[in-house]
CSV table of C-alpha atoms in Angstrom, one decimal:
chain,number,residue,atom,x,y,z
T,13,MET,CA,3.9,21.6,8.8
T,14,ALA,CA,4.1,18.1,10.4
T,15,GLN,CA,2.2,17.3,13.5
T,16,PRO,CA,4.5,16.8,16.6
T,17,GLY,CA,5.7,13.2,16.7
T,18,LEU,CA,5.2,12.6,13.0
T,19,ALA,CA,8.1,12.4,10.6
T,20,VAL,CA,7.6,14.0,7.2
T,21,VAL,CA,9.7,12.8,4.3
T,22,VAL,CA,9.7,15.0,1.2
T,23,LEU,CA,10.6,13.3,-2.0
T,24,GLY,CA,11.7,15.3,-5.0
T,25,PRO,CA,10.8,14.4,-8.6
T,26,GLY,CA,12.1,11.0,-9.4
T,27,GLN,CA,13.3,10.2,-5.9
T,28,VAL,CA,12.8,7.2,-3.7
T,29,ASP,CA,14.1,7.9,-0.2
T,30,ALA,CA,16.3,4.9,0.5
T,31,ARG,CA,16.3,5.7,4.2
T,32,LEU,CA,12.8,4.5,4.4
T,33,TRP,CA,13.9,1.1,3.3
T,34,HIS,CA,17.3,0.8,4.9
T,35,ASN,CA,17.0,2.7,8.2
T,36,SER,CA,13.4,2.3,9.2
T,37,GLY,CA,14.3,-0.1,11.9
T,38,GLY,CA,10.8,-1.6,11.6
T,39,HIS,CA,9.1,1.8,11.7
T,40,VAL,CA,8.2,3.8,8.6
T,41,PRO,CA,7.2,7.5,9.1
T,42,HIS,CA,3.5,8.0,9.4
T,43,ARG,CA,3.2,10.8,6.9
T,44,PHE,CA,4.8,11.0,3.4
T,45,VAL,CA,4.9,14.0,1.1
T,46,TRP,CA,6.0,13.7,-2.5
T,47,ARG,CA,7.0,16.5,-4.8
T,48,SER,CA,5.5,16.1,-8.2
T,49,PRO,CA,7.4,17.1,-11.4
T,50,ASP,CA,5.3,20.2,-11.5
T,51,GLY,CA,6.6,21.2,-8.1
T,52,ILE,CA,3.6,20.6,-6.0
T,53,GLN,CA,3.9,18.7,-2.7
T,54,ILE,CA,1.4,15.8,-2.4
T,55,SER,CA,0.6,13.8,0.7
T,56,VAL,CA,1.2,10.2,-0.1
T,57,THR,CA,-0.5,9.3,3.2
T,58,GLU,CA,-3.7,11.0,2.0
T,59,ILE,CA,-3.6,8.9,-1.2
T,60,GLU,CA,-3.2,5.8,0.9
T,61,LEU,CA,-6.2,6.8,3.0
T,62,ARG,CA,-8.2,7.3,-0.1
T,63,PHE,CA,-7.4,3.7,-1.2
T,64,PHE,CA,-8.4,2.5,2.3
T,65,HIS,CA,-11.7,4.4,2.2
T,66,LEU,CA,-12.6,3.3,-1.3
T,67,THR,CA,-11.7,-0.4,-0.4
T,68,ASN,CA,-14.1,-0.2,2.6
T,69,GLU,CA,-16.7,1.5,0.4
T,70,GLN,CA,-16.7,-1.5,-1.9
T,71,ARG,CA,-17.0,-3.8,1.1
T,72,ARG,CA,-19.8,-1.7,2.5
T,73,LEU,CA,-21.7,-2.0,-0.8
T,74,GLY,CA,-21.1,-5.7,-0.6
T,75,ARG,CA,-22.5,-5.8,2.9
T,76,LEU,CA,-19.2,-7.0,4.4
T,77,ASP,CA,-17.5,-6.0,7.6
T,78,LEU,CA,-15.2,-3.0,7.1
T,79,LEU,CA,-11.5,-3.6,7.3
T,80,VAL,CA,-9.4,-2.1,10.1
T,81,GLU,CA,-6.2,-0.3,9.2
T,82,ALA,CA,-3.1,-2.2,10.6
T,83,GLU,CA,0.1,-0.1,10.8
T,84,THR,CA,2.2,-3.3,10.6
T,85,LEU,CA,0.5,-4.2,7.3
T,86,THR,CA,1.0,-0.6,6.0
T,87,THR,CA,4.7,-0.8,6.9
T,88,ALA,CA,5.1,-4.1,4.9
T,89,ALA,CA,3.1,-2.7,2.0
T,90,ARG,CA,5.1,0.5,1.8
T,91,ARG,CA,8.4,-1.4,1.9
T,92,HIS,CA,7.2,-3.8,-0.9
T,93,SER,CA,6.1,-0.8,-3.1
T,94,GLN,CA,9.4,0.9,-2.4
T,95,ASP,CA,11.3,-2.3,-3.1
T,96,MET,CA,9.5,-2.8,-6.5
T,97,LEU,CA,10.6,0.7,-7.6
T,98,ARG,CA,14.1,0.5,-6.2
T,99,ARG,CA,14.8,-2.9,-7.8
T,100,ARG,CA,12.6,-2.4,-10.8
T,101,PHE,CA,10.2,-5.4,-10.6
T,102,PHE,CA,6.5,-5.8,-10.3
T,103,ALA,CA,5.5,-9.1,-8.6
T,104,HIS,CA,4.1,-10.7,-5.5
T,105,VAL,CA,7.3,-12.6,-5.0
T,106,ASN,CA,10.4,-10.3,-4.7
T,107,PRO,CA,13.8,-11.1,-6.2
T,108,ASP,CA,14.8,-12.6,-2.8
T,109,ARG,CA,11.9,-15.0,-3.2
T,110,GLN,CA,9.9,-13.4,-0.3
T,111,THR,CA,6.2,-13.9,-0.6
T,112,PRO,CA,3.5,-11.6,0.8
T,113,GLY,CA,3.1,-13.9,3.7
T,114,ASP,CA,6.9,-13.7,4.4
T,115,ARG,CA,6.8,-9.9,4.4
T,116,ILE,CA,3.7,-9.7,6.6
T,117,ASN,CA,5.1,-12.2,9.1
T,118,ALA,CA,8.4,-10.4,9.3
T,119,VAL,CA,6.8,-7.1,10.4
T,120,LEU,CA,4.3,-8.9,12.7
T,121,ARG,CA,6.9,-11.2,14.2
T,122,TRP,CA,4.2,-13.9,14.3
T,123,THR,CA,2.2,-15.8,11.7
T,124,ALA,CA,-1.0,-14.3,10.5
T,125,ARG,CA,-3.8,-16.8,9.7
T,126,ASP,CA,-5.0,-15.7,6.3
T,127,THR,CA,-3.2,-13.2,4.1
T,128,ALA,CA,-3.5,-11.8,0.5
T,129,GLU,CA,-2.0,-9.1,-1.6
T,130,ASN,CA,-3.1,-6.8,-4.4
T,131,LEU,CA,-0.6,-4.9,-6.5
T,132,TRP,CA,-1.2,-2.1,-8.9
T,133,MET,CA,1.1,0.1,-11.0
T,134,ARG,CA,0.9,3.0,-13.4
T,135,SER,CA,3.6,4.4,-15.7
T,136,GLY,CA,3.7,7.9,-17.2
T,137,THR,CA,4.1,11.3,-15.8
T,138,LEU,CA,2.5,11.8,-12.4
T,139,THR,CA,1.3,15.2,-11.7
T,140,ALA,CA,-0.7,16.8,-8.8
T,141,ALA,CA,-3.7,16.9,-11.1
T,142,SER,CA,-3.5,13.2,-12.1
T,143,LEU,CA,-3.2,11.8,-8.6
T,144,PRO,CA,-6.7,12.2,-7.2
T,145,GLY,CA,-8.0,9.7,-9.7
T,146,VAL,CA,-5.3,7.1,-9.1
T,147,ALA,CA,-7.1,5.4,-6.2
T,148,SER,CA,-10.4,5.3,-8.0
T,149,ALA,CA,-8.7,3.8,-11.2
T,150,ALA,CA,-6.9,1.2,-9.2
T,151,ILE,CA,-9.9,0.1,-7.2
T,152,ALA,CA,-12.0,-0.1,-10.4
T,153,GLN,CA,-9.4,-2.3,-12.0
T,154,TRP,CA,-9.1,-4.6,-9.0
T,155,MET,CA,-12.9,-4.9,-8.8
T,156,ALA,CA,-12.9,-5.9,-12.5
T,157,SER,CA,-10.4,-8.7,-11.9
T,158,LYS,CA,-11.8,-11.9,-10.5
T,159,GLU,CA,-8.7,-12.6,-8.3
T,160,HIS,CA,-8.2,-9.1,-7.0
T,161,ARG,CA,-11.9,-8.6,-6.3
T,162,ALA,CA,-11.8,-11.9,-4.4
T,163,ASN,CA,-9.1,-10.5,-2.1
T,164,LEU,CA,-10.8,-7.2,-1.7
T,165,MET,CA,-14.2,-8.8,-0.9
T,166,ASN,CA,-13.0,-11.7,1.2
T,167,ARG,CA,-15.1,-12.1,4.4
T,168,ARG,CA,-12.2,-13.7,6.3
T,169,TYR,CA,-10.0,-10.6,6.2
T,170,THR,CA,-10.2,-8.2,9.1
T,171,HIS,CA,-7.3,-5.8,8.5
T,172,LEU,CA,-5.7,-3.9,5.7
T,173,GLY,CA,-2.5,-2.1,5.0
T,174,ILE,CA,-1.8,0.1,1.9
T,175,GLY,CA,1.6,1.3,0.8
T,176,ILE,CA,2.4,3.6,-2.1
T,177,ALA,CA,5.8,4.4,-3.6
T,178,MET,CA,6.2,7.0,-6.4
T,179,VAL,CA,8.8,8.5,-8.7
T,180,ALA,CA,8.2,11.0,-11.4
T,181,THR,CA,7.0,8.5,-13.9
T,182,GLU,CA,6.0,5.4,-11.9
T,183,ILE,CA,3.7,4.5,-9.0
T,184,ARG,CA,3.4,1.2,-7.2
T,185,VAL,CA,0.6,0.3,-4.8
T,186,THR,CA,0.5,-2.7,-2.5
T,187,GLN,CA,-2.6,-3.7,-0.6
T,188,LEU,CA,-2.0,-6.3,2.1
T,189,PHE,CA,-5.0,-8.1,3.7
T,190,ALA,CA,-4.8,-10.3,6.8
T,191,ARG,CA,-7.0,-11.9,9.4
T,192,PHE,CA,-6.2,-11.0,13.0
T,193,GLY,CA,-7.9,-12.5,16.0
T,194,ARG,CA,-10.4,-15.4,15.9
């Protein structure tokens, strides 16, 4: 049951809810639920939170300041992950030639100083049993990549947004980093 004031979107196997992309009006619901092919409802929001906590755990281990969640970055990240599934691409620059900075500035309605993006994808059947390990696997792969690790461990970034989109056999994850404030 959803908390009052929170929208819940339940996606069936193989579905991407186009309303999230077309009718969000700049606001994406706070809580997503996805129905796996084995019929189990899974909180996508909880998986996003796991990514957030694991990212900050890596920063803590590196003795860096922890990142603050930014709803605007999460909105942009979710939209990009959904767009990658909907239009079947996997890239930092979308088919309309929008960059991560363009997408971030569009939701902020001002220009962020420093920004970066990490992307991750997995293909294959997604089940309720396989999802708990998704965040750990993605973070481990990012930490093993010089460029992705540099984004994740960059001292300049103060805020983070994570957006996940899934269908029965695909998952896309977007991590957006930005520096807000001084």
